[in-house]
Each structure stands twice: as C-alpha cells, then as structure tokens.
PDB file of N, CA and C in Angstrom:
ATOM      1  N   UNK A   1       0.833  -1.178   0.000  1.00  0.00           N
ATOM      2  CA  UNK A   1       0.000   0.000   0.000  1.00  0.00           C
ATOM      3  C   UNK A   1       0.881   1.245   0.000  1.00  0.00           C
ATOM      4  N   UNK A   2       1.973   1.238   0.782  1.00  0.00           N
ATOM      5  CA  UNK A   2       2.884   2.387   0.813  1.00  0.00           C
ATOM      6  C   UNK A   2       3.487   2.598  -0.566  1.00  0.00           C
ATOM      7  N   UNK A   3       3.895   1.505  -1.207  1.00  0.00           N
ATOM      8  CA  UNK A   3       4.467   1.598  -2.549  1.00  0.00           C
ATOM      9  C   UNK A   3       3.444   2.169  -3.520  1.00  0.00           C
ATOM     10  N   UNK A   4       2.207   1.746  -3.368  1.00  0.00           N
ATOM     11  CA  UNK A   4       1.148   2.252  -4.246  1.00  0.00           C
ATOM     12  C   UNK A   4       0.986   3.756  -4.061  1.00  0.00           C
ATOM     13  N   UNK A   5       1.014   4.232  -2.814  1.00  0.00           N
ATOM     14  CA  UNK A   5       0.865   5.663  -2.563  1.00  0.00           C
ATOM     15  C   UNK A   5       2.055   6.451  -3.116  1.00  0.00           C
ATOM     16  N   UNK A   6       3.262   5.882  -2.990  1.00  0.00           N
ATOM     17  CA  UNK A   6       4.456   6.566  -3.495  1.00  0.00           C
ATOM     18  C   UNK A   6       4.452   6.649  -5.017  1.00  0.00           C
ATOM     19  N   UNK A   7       3.864   5.657  -5.669  1.00  0.00           N
ATOM     20  CA  UNK A   7       3.901   5.604  -7.135  1.00  0.00           C
ATOM     21  C   UNK A   7       2.602   6.040  -7.801  1.00  0.00           C
ATOM     22  N   UNK A   8       1.686   6.605  -7.048  1.00  0.00           N
ATOM     23  CA  UNK A   8       0.418   6.988  -7.664  1.00  0.00           C
ATOM     24  C   UNK A   8       0.586   8.218  -8.554  1.00  0.00           C
ATOM     25  N   UNK A   9      -0.282   8.303  -9.507  1.00  0.00           N
ATOM     26  CA  UNK A   9      -0.297   9.421 -10.446  1.00  0.00           C
ATOM     27  C   UNK A   9      -0.921  10.621  -9.737  1.00  0.00           C
ATOM     28  N   UNK A  10      -0.173  11.724  -9.589  1.00  0.00           N
ATOM     29  CA  UNK A  10      -0.727  12.902  -8.883  1.00  0.00           C
ATOM     30  C   UNK A  10      -1.956  13.489  -9.575  1.00  0.00           C
ATOM     31  N   UNK A  11      -2.096  13.250 -10.869  1.00  0.00           N
ATOM     32  CA  UNK A  11      -3.268  13.784 -11.567  1.00  0.00           C
ATOM     33  C   UNK A  11      -4.488  12.884 -11.380  1.00  0.00           C
ATOM     34  N   UNK A  12      -4.265  11.676 -10.863  1.00  0.00           N
ATOM     35  CA  UNK A  12      -5.363  10.730 -10.632  1.00  0.00           C
ATOM     36  C   UNK A  12      -5.109   9.986  -9.311  1.00  0.00           C
ATOM     37  N   UNK A  13      -5.215  10.703  -8.188  1.00  0.00           N
ATOM     38  CA  UNK A  13      -4.897  10.074  -6.891  1.00  0.00           C
ATOM     39  C   UNK A  13      -5.921   8.999  -6.508  1.00  0.00           C
ATOM     40  N   UNK A  14      -5.490   8.128  -5.600  1.00  0.00           N
ATOM     41  CA  UNK A  14      -6.370   7.077  -5.095  1.00  0.00           C
ATOM     42  C   UNK A  14      -7.495   7.733  -4.308  1.00  0.00           C
ATOM     43  N   UNK A  15      -8.697   7.256  -4.526  1.00  0.00           N
ATOM     44  CA  UNK A  15      -9.844   7.810  -3.801  1.00  0.00           C
ATOM     45  C   UNK A  15      -9.782   7.361  -2.347  1.00  0.00           C
ATOM     46  N   UNK A  16     -10.297   8.186  -1.458  1.00  0.00           N
ATOM     47  CA  UNK A  16     -10.319   7.856  -0.027  1.00  0.00           C
ATOM     48  C   UNK A  16     -11.054   6.539   0.235  1.00  0.00           C
ATOM     49  N   UNK A  17     -12.142   6.319  -0.483  1.00  0.00           N
ATOM     50  CA  UNK A  17     -12.905   5.088  -0.267  1.00  0.00           C
ATOM     51  C   UNK A  17     -12.087   3.854  -0.653  1.00  0.00           C
ATOM     52  N   UNK A  18     -11.291   3.968  -1.726  1.00  0.00           N
ATOM     53  CA  UNK A  18     -10.437   2.849  -2.135  1.00  0.00           C
ATOM     54  C   UNK A  18      -9.348   2.601  -1.096  1.00  0.00           C
ATOM     55  N   UNK A  19      -8.771   3.668  -0.577  1.00  0.00           N
ATOM     56  CA  UNK A  19      -7.730   3.562   0.435  1.00  0.00           C
ATOM     57  C   UNK A  19      -8.293   2.942   1.713  1.00  0.00           C
ATOM     58  N   UNK A  20      -9.469   3.372   2.133  1.00  0.00           N
ATOM     59  CA  UNK A  20     -10.099   2.815   3.325  1.00  0.00           C
ATOM     60  C   UNK A  20     -10.446   1.335   3.130  1.00  0.00           C
ATOM     61  N   UNK A  21     -10.853   0.959   1.931  1.00  0.00           N
ATOM     62  CA  UNK A  21     -11.165  -0.442   1.647  1.00  0.00           C
ATOM     63  C   UNK A  21      -9.907  -1.303   1.768  1.00  0.00           C
ATOM     64  N   UNK A  22      -8.781  -0.788   1.283  1.00  0.00           N
ATOM     65  CA  UNK A  22      -7.527  -1.534   1.385  1.00  0.00           C
ATOM     66  C   UNK A  22      -7.078  -1.675   2.843  1.00  0.00           C
ATOM     67  N   UNK A  23      -7.198  -0.596   3.606  1.00  0.00           N
ATOM     68  CA  UNK A  23      -6.833  -0.640   5.024  1.00  0.00           C
ATOM     69  C   UNK A  23      -7.721  -1.647   5.751  1.00  0.00           C
ATOM     70  N   UNK A  24      -8.994  -1.666   5.419  1.00  0.00           N
ATOM     71  CA  UNK A  24      -9.930  -2.608   6.027  1.00  0.00           C
ATOM     72  C   UNK A  24      -9.559  -4.047   5.679  1.00  0.00           C
ATOM     73  N   UNK A  25      -9.172  -4.298   4.444  1.00  0.00           N
ATOM     74  CA  UNK A  25      -8.770  -5.644   4.031  1.00  0.00           C
ATOM     75  C   UNK A  25      -7.510  -6.092   4.772  1.00  0.00           C
ATOM     76  N   UNK A  26      -6.568  -5.190   4.942  1.00  0.00           N
ATOM     77  CA  UNK A  26      -5.335  -5.502   5.676  1.00  0.00           C
ATOM     78  C   UNK A  26      -5.672  -5.829   7.129  1.00  0.00           C
ATOM     79  N   UNK A  27      -6.562  -5.067   7.715  1.00  0.00           N
ATOM     80  CA  UNK A  27      -6.972  -5.313   9.099  1.00  0.00           C
ATOM     81  C   UNK A  27      -7.667  -6.659   9.243  1.00  0.00           C
ATOM     82  N   UNK A  28      -8.534  -6.999   8.291  1.00  0.00           N
ATOM     83  CA  UNK A  28      -9.226  -8.293   8.325  1.00  0.00           C
ATOM     84  C   UNK A  28      -8.247  -9.446   8.171  1.00  0.00           C
ATOM     85  N   UNK A  29      -7.254  -9.288   7.309  1.00  0.00           N
ATOM     86  CA  UNK A  29      -6.240 -10.319   7.116  1.00  0.00           C
ATOM     87  C   UNK A  29      -5.434 -10.518   8.397  1.00  0.00           C
ATOM     88  N   UNK A  30      -5.072  -9.424   9.050  1.00  0.00           N
ATOM     89  CA  UNK A  30      -4.328  -9.522  10.299  1.00  0.00           C
ATOM     90  C   UNK A  30      -5.169 -10.198  11.379  1.00  0.00           C
ATOM     91  N   UNK A  31      -6.435  -9.866  11.470  1.00  0.00           N
ATOM     92  CA  UNK A  31      -7.334 -10.487  12.447  1.00  0.00           C
ATOM     93  C   UNK A  31      -7.481 -11.982  12.176  1.00  0.00           C
ATOM     94  N   UNK A  32      -7.596 -12.344  10.909  1.00  0.00           N
ATOM     95  CA  UNK A  32      -7.724 -13.747  10.532  1.00  0.00           C
ATOM     96  C   UNK A  32      -6.462 -14.525  10.901  1.00  0.00           C
ATOM     97  N   UNK A  33      -5.306 -13.933  10.659  1.00  0.00           N
ATOM     98  CA  UNK A  33      -4.035 -14.574  10.998  1.00  0.00           C
ATOM     99  C   UNK A  33      -3.911 -14.758  12.500  1.00  0.00           C
ATOM    100  N   UNK A  34      -4.294 -13.752  13.267  1.00  0.00           N
ATOM    101  CA  UNK A  34      -4.246 -13.836  14.722  1.00  0.00           C
ATOM    102  C   UNK A  34      -5.206 -14.903  15.237  1.00  0.00           C
ATOM    103  N   UNK A  35      -6.397 -14.959  14.669  1.00  0.00           N
ATOM    104  CA  UNK A  35      -7.386 -15.957  15.071  1.00  0.00           C
ATOM    105  C   UNK A  35      -6.880 -17.370  14.778  1.00  0.00           C
ATOM    106  N   UNK A  36      -6.297 -17.570  13.620  1.00  0.00           N
ATOM    107  CA  UNK A  36      -5.754 -18.882  13.252  1.00  0.00           C
ATOM    108  C   UNK A  36      -4.673 -19.307  14.239  1.00  0.00           C
ATOM    109  N   UNK A  37      -3.785 -18.398  14.570  1.00  0.00           N
ATOM    110  CA  UNK A  37      -2.707 -18.697  15.518  1.00  0.00           C
ATOM    111  C   UNK A  37      -3.262 -19.042  16.894  1.00  0.00           C
ATOM    112  N   UNK A  38      -4.267 -18.306  17.337  1.00  0.00           N
ATOM    113  CA  UNK A  38      -4.883 -18.564  18.637  1.00  0.00           C
ATOM    114  C   UNK A  38      -5.572 -19.922  18.654  1.00  0.00           C
ATOM    115  N   UNK A  39      -6.285 -20.256  17.588  1.00  0.00           N
ATOM    116  CA  UNK A  39      -6.965 -21.553  17.510  1.00  0.00           C
ATOM    117  C   UNK A  39      -5.966 -22.701  17.500  1.00  0.00           C
ATOM    118  N   UNK A  40      -4.840 -22.536  16.802  1.00  0.00           N
ATOM    119  CA  UNK A  40      -3.811 -23.575  16.796  1.00  0.00           C
ATOM    120  C   UNK A  40      -3.241 -23.774  18.192  1.00  0.00           C
ATOM    121  N   UNK A  41      -3.026 -22.685  18.900  1.00  0.00           N
ATOM    122  CA  UNK A  41      -2.506 -22.769  20.265  1.00  0.00           C
ATOM    123  C   UNK A  41      -3.494 -23.461  21.195  1.00  0.00           C
ATOM    124  N   UNK A  42      -4.769 -23.117  21.087  1.00  0.00           N
ATOM    125  CA  UNK A  42      -5.794 -23.753  21.920  1.00  0.00           C
ATOM    126  C   UNK A  42      -5.928 -25.244  21.610  1.00  0.00           C
ATOM    127  N   UNK A  43      -5.831 -25.591  20.339  1.00  0.00           N
ATOM    128  CA  UNK A  43      -5.895 -27.002  19.944  1.00  0.00           C
ATOM    129  C   UNK A  43      -4.739 -27.782  20.550  1.00  0.00           C
ATOM    130  N   UNK A  44      -3.533 -27.214  20.497  1.00  0.00           N
ATOM    131  CA  UNK A  44      -2.368 -27.877  21.070  1.00  0.00           C
ATOM    132  C   UNK A  44      -2.523 -28.035  22.580  1.00  0.00           C
ATOM    133  N   UNK A  45      -3.005 -27.005  23.257  1.00  0.00           N
ATOM    134  CA  UNK A  45      -3.217 -27.088  24.705  1.00  0.00           C
ATOM    135  C   UNK A  45      -4.245 -28.167  25.038  1.00  0.00           C
ATOM    136  N   UNK A  46      -5.291 -28.270  24.241  1.00  0.00           N
ATOM    137  CA  UNK A  46      -6.315 -29.293  24.443  1.00  0.00           C
ATOM    138  C   UNK A  46      -5.723 -30.690  24.268  1.00  0.00           C
ATOM    139  N   UNK A  47      -4.893 -30.863  23.245  1.00  0.00           N
ATOM    140  CA  UNK A  47      -4.258 -32.156  23.006  1.00  0.00           C
ATOM    141  C   UNK A  47      -3.316 -32.524  24.156  1.00  0.00           C
ATOM    142  N   UNK A  48      -2.582 -31.554  24.662  1.00  0.00           N
ATOM    143  CA  UNK A  48      -1.674 -31.817  25.784  1.00  0.00           C
ATOM    144  C   UNK A  48      -2.474 -32.246  27.009  1.00  0.00           C
ATOM    145  N   UNK A  49      -3.589 -31.583  27.268  1.00  0.00           N
ATOM    146  CA  UNK A  49      -4.442 -31.949  28.391  1.00  0.00           C
ATOM    147  C   UNK A  49      -5.003 -33.350  28.241  1.00  0.00           C
ATOM    148  N   UNK A  50      -5.455 -33.677  27.032  1.00  0.00           N
ATOM    149  CA  UNK A  50      -5.985 -35.017  26.777  1.00  0.00           C
ATOM    150  C   UNK A  50      -4.896 -36.068  26.946  1.00  0.00           C
ATOM    151  N   UNK A  51      -3.716 -35.780  26.441  1.00  0.00           N
ATOM    152  CA  UNK A  51      -2.607 -36.730  26.543  1.00  0.00           C
ATOM    153  C   UNK A  51      -2.180 -36.932  27.990  1.00  0.00           C
ATOM    154  N   UNK A  52      -2.162 -35.863  28.767  1.00  0.00           N
ATOM    155  CA  UNK A  52      -1.733 -35.993  30.168  1.00  0.00           C
ATOM    156  C   UNK A  52      -2.727 -36.824  30.974  1.00  0.00           C
ATOM    157  N   UNK A  53      -3.981 -36.818  30.569  1.00  0.00           N
ATOM    158  CA  UNK A  53      -4.983 -37.660  31.238  1.00  0.00           C
ATOM    159  C   UNK A  53      -4.761 -39.148  30.977  1.00  0.00           C
ATOM    160  N   UNK A  54      -3.934 -39.461  29.985  1.00  0.00           N
ATOM    161  CA  UNK A  54      -3.650 -40.861  29.659  1.00  0.00           C
ATOM    162  C   UNK A  54      -2.466 -41.419  30.450  1.00  0.00           C
ATOM    163  N   UNK A  55      -1.745 -40.563  31.161  1.00  0.00           N
ATOM    164  CA  UNK A  55      -0.597 -41.042  31.934  1.00  0.00           C
ATOM    165  C   UNK A  55      -1.079 -42.084  32.937  1.00  0.00           C
ATOM    166  N   UNK A  56      -0.409 -43.243  32.926  1.00  0.00           N
ATOM    167  CA  UNK A  56      -0.760 -44.347  33.810  1.00  0.00           C
ATOM    168  C   UNK A  56      -1.746 -45.320  33.199  1.00  0.00           C
ATOM    169  N   UNK A  57      -2.313 -44.987  32.052  1.00  0.00           N
ATOM    170  CA  UNK A  57      -3.265 -45.880  31.386  1.00  0.00           C
ATOM    171  C   UNK A  57      -2.554 -46.670  30.291  1.00  0.00           C
ATOM    172  N   UNK A  58      -3.110 -47.808  29.949  1.00  0.00           N
ATOM    173  CA  UNK A  58      -2.563 -48.631  28.879  1.00  0.00           C
ATOM    174  C   UNK A  58      -3.210 -48.201  27.564  1.00  0.00           C
ATOM    175  N   UNK A  59      -2.372 -47.969  26.559  1.00  0.00           N
ATOM    176  CA  UNK A  59      -2.867 -47.576  25.241  1.00  0.00           C
ATOM    177  C   UNK A  59      -2.329 -48.545  24.192  1.00  0.00           C
ATOM    178  N   UNK A  60      -3.055 -48.611  23.092  1.00  0.00           N
ATOM    179  CA  UNK A  60      -2.645 -49.432  21.955  1.00  0.00           C
ATOM    180  C   UNK A  60      -2.909 -48.626  20.701  1.00  0.00           C
ATOM    181  N   UNK A  61      -1.989 -48.747  19.737  1.00  0.00           N
ATOM    182  CA  UNK A  61      -2.157 -48.033  18.482  1.00  0.00           C
ATOM    183  C   UNK A  61      -1.058 -48.385  17.509  1.00  0.00           C
ATOM    184  N   UNK A  62      -0.896 -47.563  16.470  1.00  0.00           N
ATOM    185  CA  UNK A  62       0.120 -47.783  15.453  1.00  0.00           C
ATOM    186  C   UNK A  62       1.160 -46.677  15.524  1.00  0.00           C
ATOM    187  N   UNK A  63       2.444 -47.072  15.499  1.00  0.00           N
ATOM    188  CA  UNK A  63       3.504 -46.066  15.538  1.00  0.00           C
ATOM    189  C   UNK A  63       3.699 -45.449  14.156  1.00  0.00           C
ATOM    190  N   UNK A  64       4.720 -44.621  14.003  1.00  0.00           N
ATOM    191  CA  UNK A  64       4.961 -43.907  12.747  1.00  0.00           C
ATOM    192  C   UNK A  64       5.222 -44.856  11.583  1.00  0.00           C
ATOM    193  N   UNK A  65       5.760 -46.039  11.881  1.00  0.00           N
ATOM    194  CA  UNK A  65       6.034 -47.034  10.834  1.00  0.00           C
ATOM    195  C   UNK A  65       4.820 -47.944  10.598  1.00  0.00           C
ATOM    196  N   UNK A  66       3.696 -47.615  11.219  1.00  0.00           N
ATOM    197  CA  UNK A  66       2.441 -48.368  11.119  1.00  0.00           C
ATOM    198  C   UNK A  66       2.533 -49.746  11.775  1.00  0.00           C
ATOM    199  N   UNK A  67       3.475 -49.890  12.722  1.00  0.00           N
ATOM    200  CA  UNK A  67       3.605 -51.123  13.497  1.00  0.00           C
ATOM    201  C   UNK A  67       2.774 -50.997  14.764  1.00  0.00           C
ATOM    202  N   UNK A  68       2.140 -52.080  15.199  1.00  0.00           N
ATOM    203  CA  UNK A  68       1.342 -52.009  16.430  1.00  0.00           C
ATOM    204  C   UNK A  68       2.242 -51.860  17.657  1.00  0.00           C
ATOM    205  N   UNK A  69       1.854 -50.962  18.538  1.00  0.00           N
ATOM    206  CA  UNK A  69       2.574 -50.761  19.801  1.00  0.00           C
ATOM    207  C   UNK A  69       1.552 -50.649  20.916  1.00  0.00           C
ATOM    208  N   UNK A  70       1.992 -51.001  22.111  1.00  0.00           N
ATOM    209  CA  UNK A  70       1.136 -50.826  23.277  1.00  0.00           C
ATOM    210  C   UNK A  70       2.018 -50.666  24.498  1.00  0.00           C
ATOM    211  N   UNK A  71       1.427 -50.125  25.524  1.00  0.00           N
ATOM    212  CA  UNK A  71       2.144 -49.951  26.768  1.00  0.00           C
ATOM    213  C   UNK A  71       1.431 -48.962  27.662  1.00  0.00           C
ATOM    214  N   UNK A  72       1.997 -48.784  28.841  1.00  0.00           N
ATOM    215  CA  UNK A  72       1.452 -47.821  29.796  1.00  0.00           C
ATOM    216  C   UNK A  72       2.095 -46.464  29.519  1.00  0.00           C
ATOM    217  N   UNK A  73       1.284 -45.429  29.445  1.00  0.00           N
ATOM    218  CA  UNK A  73       1.784 -44.079  29.170  1.00  0.00           C
ATOM    219  C   UNK A  73       2.541 -43.585  30.407  1.00  0.00           C
ATOM    220  N   UNK A  74       3.809 -43.228  30.193  1.00  0.00           N
ATOM    221  CA  UNK A  74       4.634 -42.727  31.296  1.00  0.00           C
ATOM    222  C   UNK A  74       4.820 -41.216  31.243  1.00  0.00           C
ATOM    223  N   UNK A  75       4.755 -40.641  30.035  1.00  0.00           N
ATOM    224  CA  UNK A  75       4.919 -39.191  29.912  1.00  0.00           C
ATOM    225  C   UNK A  75       4.379 -38.723  28.563  1.00  0.00           C
ATOM    226  N   UNK A  76       4.319 -37.414  28.431  1.00  0.00           N
ATOM    227  CA  UNK A  76       3.849 -36.775  27.207  1.00  0.00           C
ATOM    228  C   UNK A  76       4.967 -35.894  26.685  1.00  0.00           C
ATOM    229  N   UNK A  77       5.224 -35.978  25.388  1.00  0.00           N
ATOM    230  CA  UNK A  77       6.266 -35.159  24.777  1.00  0.00           C
ATOM    231  C   UNK A  77       5.649 -34.334  23.656  1.00  0.00           C
ATOM    232  N   UNK A  78       5.934 -33.028  23.652  1.00  0.00           N
ATOM    233  CA  UNK A  78       5.427 -32.132  22.618  1.00  0.00           C
ATOM    234  C   UNK A  78       6.603 -31.690  21.756  1.00  0.00           C
ATOM    235  N   UNK A  79       6.441 -31.863  20.448  1.00  0.00           N
ATOM    236  CA  UNK A  79       7.470 -31.448  19.504  1.00  0.00           C
ATOM    237  C   UNK A  79       6.780 -30.637  18.413  1.00  0.00           C
ATOM    238  N   UNK A  80       6.946 -29.342  18.467  1.00  0.00           N
ATOM    239  CA  UNK A  80       6.239 -28.476  17.514  1.00  0.00           C
ATOM    240  C   UNK A  80       4.754 -28.532  17.788  1.00  0.00           C
ATOM    241  N   UNK A  81       3.997 -29.021  16.828  1.00  0.00           N
ATOM    242  CA  UNK A  81       2.552 -29.159  17.019  1.00  0.00           C
ATOM    243  C   UNK A  81       2.150 -30.615  17.207  1.00  0.00           C
ATOM    244  N   UNK A  82       3.146 -31.503  17.378  1.00  0.00           N
ATOM    245  CA  UNK A  82       2.876 -32.924  17.559  1.00  0.00           C
ATOM    246  C   UNK A  82       2.900 -33.285  19.041  1.00  0.00           C
ATOM    247  N   UNK A  83       1.900 -34.043  19.469  1.00  0.00           N
ATOM    248  CA  UNK A  83       1.820 -34.518  20.851  1.00  0.00           C
ATOM    249  C   UNK A  83       1.998 -36.032  20.819  1.00  0.00           C
ATOM    250  N   UNK A  84       3.023 -36.509  21.524  1.00  0.00           N
ATOM    251  CA  UNK A  84       3.349 -37.936  21.531  1.00  0.00           C
ATOM    252  C   UNK A  84       3.315 -38.487  22.944  1.00  0.00           C
ATOM    253  N   UNK A  85       2.921 -39.752  23.038  1.00  0.00           N
ATOM    254  CA  UNK A  85       2.882 -40.458  24.313  1.00  0.00           C
ATOM    255  C   UNK A  85       4.131 -41.327  24.417  1.00  0.00           C
ATOM    256  N   UNK A  86       4.848 -41.224  25.525  1.00  0.00           N
ATOM    257  CA  UNK A  86       5.992 -42.084  25.792  1.00  0.00           C
ATOM    258  C   UNK A  86       5.470 -43.267  26.595  1.00  0.00           C
ATOM    259  N   UNK A  87       5.777 -44.476  26.139  1.00  0.00           N
ATOM    260  CA  UNK A  87       5.249 -45.679  26.772  1.00  0.00           C
ATOM    261  C   UNK A  87       6.331 -46.394  27.576  1.00  0.00           C
ATOM    262  N   UNK A  88       5.896 -47.167  28.573  1.00  0.00           N
ATOM    263  CA  UNK A  88       6.842 -47.919  29.394  1.00  0.00           C
ATOM    264  C   UNK A  88       7.584 -48.974  28.593  1.00  0.00           C
ATOM    265  N   UNK A  89       7.071 -49.320  27.422  1.00  0.00           N
ATOM    266  CA  UNK A  89       7.724 -50.301  26.555  1.00  0.00           C
ATOM    267  C   UNK A  89       8.886 -49.683  25.783  1.00  0.00           C
ATOM    268  N   UNK A  90       9.080 -48.371  25.943  1.00  0.00           N
ATOM    269  CA  UNK A  90      10.146 -47.679  25.220  1.00  0.00           C
ATOM    270  C   UNK A  90       9.688 -47.110  23.890  1.00  0.00           C
ATOM    271  N   UNK A  91       8.471 -47.373  23.506  1.00  0.00           N
ATOM    272  CA  UNK A  91       7.924 -46.871  22.244  1.00  0.00           C
ATOM    273  C   UNK A  91       7.296 -45.500  22.428  1.00  0.00           C
ATOM    274  N   UNK A  92       7.111 -44.844  21.305  1.00  0.00           N
ATOM    275  CA  UNK A  92       6.419 -43.560  21.264  1.00  0.00           C
ATOM    276  C   UNK A  92       5.195 -43.721  20.381  1.00  0.00           C
ATOM    277  N   UNK A  93       4.088 -43.154  20.814  1.00  0.00           N
ATOM    278  CA  UNK A  93       2.837 -43.248  20.071  1.00  0.00           C
ATOM    279  C   UNK A  93       2.236 -41.852  19.937  1.00  0.00           C
ATOM    280  N   UNK A  94       1.958 -41.450  18.699  1.00  0.00           N
ATOM    281  CA  UNK A  94       1.315 -40.157  18.468  1.00  0.00           C
ATOM    282  C   UNK A  94      -0.090 -40.195  19.063  1.00  0.00           C
ATOM    283  N   UNK A  95      -0.497 -39.100  19.686  1.00  0.00           N
ATOM    284  CA  UNK A  95      -1.823 -39.048  20.311  1.00  0.00           C
ATOM    285  C   UNK A  95      -2.914 -39.397  19.307  1.00  0.00           C
ATOM    286  N   UNK A  96      -2.785 -38.931  18.085  1.00  0.00           N
ATOM    287  CA  UNK A  96      -3.792 -39.193  17.062  1.00  0.00           C
ATOM    288  C   UNK A  96      -3.806 -40.623  16.561  1.00  0.00           C
ATOM    289  N   UNK A  97      -2.814 -41.420  16.963  1.00  0.00           N
ATOM    290  CA  UNK A  97      -2.731 -42.814  16.515  1.00  0.00           C
ATOM    291  C   UNK A  97      -3.214 -43.809  17.557  1.00  0.00           C
ATOM    292  N   UNK A  98      -3.749 -43.302  18.661  1.00  0.00           N
ATOM    293  CA  UNK A  98      -4.248 -44.193  19.708  1.00  0.00           C
ATOM    294  C   UNK A  98      -5.525 -44.860  19.217  1.00  0.00           C
ATOM    295  N   UNK A  99      -5.575 -46.190  19.346  1.00  0.00           N
ATOM    296  CA  UNK A  99      -6.747 -46.940  18.915  1.00  0.00           C
ATOM    297  C   UNK A  99      -7.541 -47.506  20.091  1.00  0.00           C
ATOM    298  N   UNK A 100      -6.875 -47.693  21.217  1.00  0.00           N
ATOM    299  CA  UNK A 100      -7.550 -48.287  22.369  1.00  0.00           C
ATOM    300  C   UNK A 100      -6.926 -47.746  23.651  1.00  0.00           C
ATOM    301  N   UNK A 101      -7.778 -47.489  24.624  1.00  0.00           N
ATOM    302  CA  UNK A 101      -7.332 -47.014  25.939  1.00  0.00           C
ATOM    303  C   UNK A 101      -7.993 -47.908  26.978  1.00  0.00           C
ATOM    304  N   UNK A 102      -7.185 -48.426  27.888  1.00  0.00           N
ATOM    305  CA  UNK A 102      -7.737 -49.228  28.979  1.00  0.00           C
ATOM    306  C   UNK A 102      -7.303 -48.617  30.299  1.00  0.00           C
ATOM    307  N   UNK A 103      -8.095 -48.807  31.338  1.00  0.00           N
ATOM    308  CA  UNK A 103      -7.779 -48.198  32.629  1.00  0.00           C
ATOM    309  C   UNK A 103      -6.405 -48.651  33.140  1.00  0.00           C
ATOM    310  N   UNK A 104      -5.895 -47.851  34.029  1.00  0.00           N
ATOM    311  CA  UNK A 104      -4.621 -48.196  34.670  1.00  0.00           C
ATOM    312  C   UNK A 104      -4.768 -49.531  35.397  1.00  0.00           C
ATOM    313  N   UNK A 105      -3.708 -50.339  35.356  1.00  0.00           N
ATOM    314  CA  UNK A 105      -3.785 -51.608  36.090  1.00  0.00           C
ATOM    315  C   UNK A 105      -3.983 -51.330  37.563  1.00  0.00           C
ATOM    316  N   UNK A 106      -4.843 -52.119  38.193  1.00  0.00           N
ATOM    317  CA  UNK A 106      -5.107 -51.907  39.627  1.00  0.00           C
ATOM    318  C   UNK A 106      -3.960 -52.468  40.446  1.00  0.00           C
ATOM    319  N   UNK A 107      -3.670 -51.800  41.517  1.00  0.00           N
ATOM    320  CA  UNK A 107      -2.593 -52.221  42.403  1.00  0.00           C
ATOM    321  C   UNK A 107      -3.178 -53.023  43.549  1.00  0.00           C
ATOM    322  N   UNK A 108      -2.519 -54.112  43.896  1.00  0.00           N
ATOM    323  CA  UNK A 108      -2.992 -54.946  45.009  1.00  0.00           C
ATOM    324  C   UNK A 108      -2.071 -54.831  46.207  1.00  0.00           C
ATOM    325  N   UNK A 109      -1.144 -53.854  46.171  1.00  0.00           N
ATOM    326  CA  UNK A 109      -0.216 -53.678  47.288  1.00  0.00           C
ATOM    327  C   UNK A 109      -0.988 -53.229  48.506  1.00  0.00           C
ATOM    328  N   UNK A 110      -0.787 -53.907  49.617  1.00  0.00           N
ATOM    329  CA  UNK A 110      -1.421 -53.524  50.886  1.00  0.00           C
ATOM    330  C   UNK A 110      -2.855 -53.975  51.028  1.00  0.00           C
ATOM    331  N   UNK A 111      -3.366 -54.728  50.092  1.00  0.00           N
ATOM    332  CA  UNK A 111      -4.747 -55.195  50.157  1.00  0.00           C
ATOM    333  C   UNK A 111      -4.738 -56.557  50.837  1.00  0.00           C
ATOM    334  N   UNK A 112      -5.573 -56.681  51.860  1.00  0.00           N
ATOM    335  CA  UNK A 112      -5.680 -57.971  52.554  1.00  0.00           C
ATOM    336  C   UNK A 112      -7.089 -58.482  52.445  1.00  0.00           C
ATOM    337  N   UNK A 113      -7.219 -59.774  52.456  1.00  0.00           N
ATOM    338  CA  UNK A 113      -8.553 -60.396  52.383  1.00  0.00           C
ATOM    339  C   UNK A 113      -9.024 -60.792  53.735  1.00  0.00           C
TER     340      UNK A 113
END
C-alpha cells in the first residue's frame, strides 16, 4: 500500500474510499491470521491436556512405521505441534494414533482379604 501511494499518479490520486477499503482488508487479514494462531494454540493445549490424562493408562495403536505398539503411558512429549505419548515399553505413540485405551492396572499392594 505504501508503494502504491508513493507511485500513484498525482493527476489521478487514489480515492479515499479505495484507500479505506484496502486498510480494512489488511486489518481483516491480520485479524484472521491472529485468530488462526490462537486456535492452533488452543488445539495444542487441548491435546496436551488429553494426553496428560492418559498417563498411567494402557494404550494401543500404530507407531509412525504403522507397526502395532502398546504400553502404559509414562509421559507426554510435545514437539512443535505434535503430541506424543511415551510408553513404558520404550515406544512412542502419536496421540492421534491411539486406537484403544484401557484403565490403569489396579494395584494390590497392601490389600488384605
């Protein structure tokens, strides 16, 4: 827009309404970009929360090589926009690749009959 103003023909200047329309379009584009960034951040936070709720539970799914993996979730690792579950079996499972979730194994320590 600045370049356009610098190079405009002085005998035929840009109309105020055209200039205001361009400013409005720039503002809408900036708002859209900000909204997209905010939604991506909220989605990632939601995924992290969901993944952390799986800690201690047994999960089954397919790893990046499409091989079946299972194990108890020990931690959550975030890399960029990817949320991965670290399993006690030493494998990593993407949150989106989980196919089955089972409750944490019950502990019988200290239980007497």
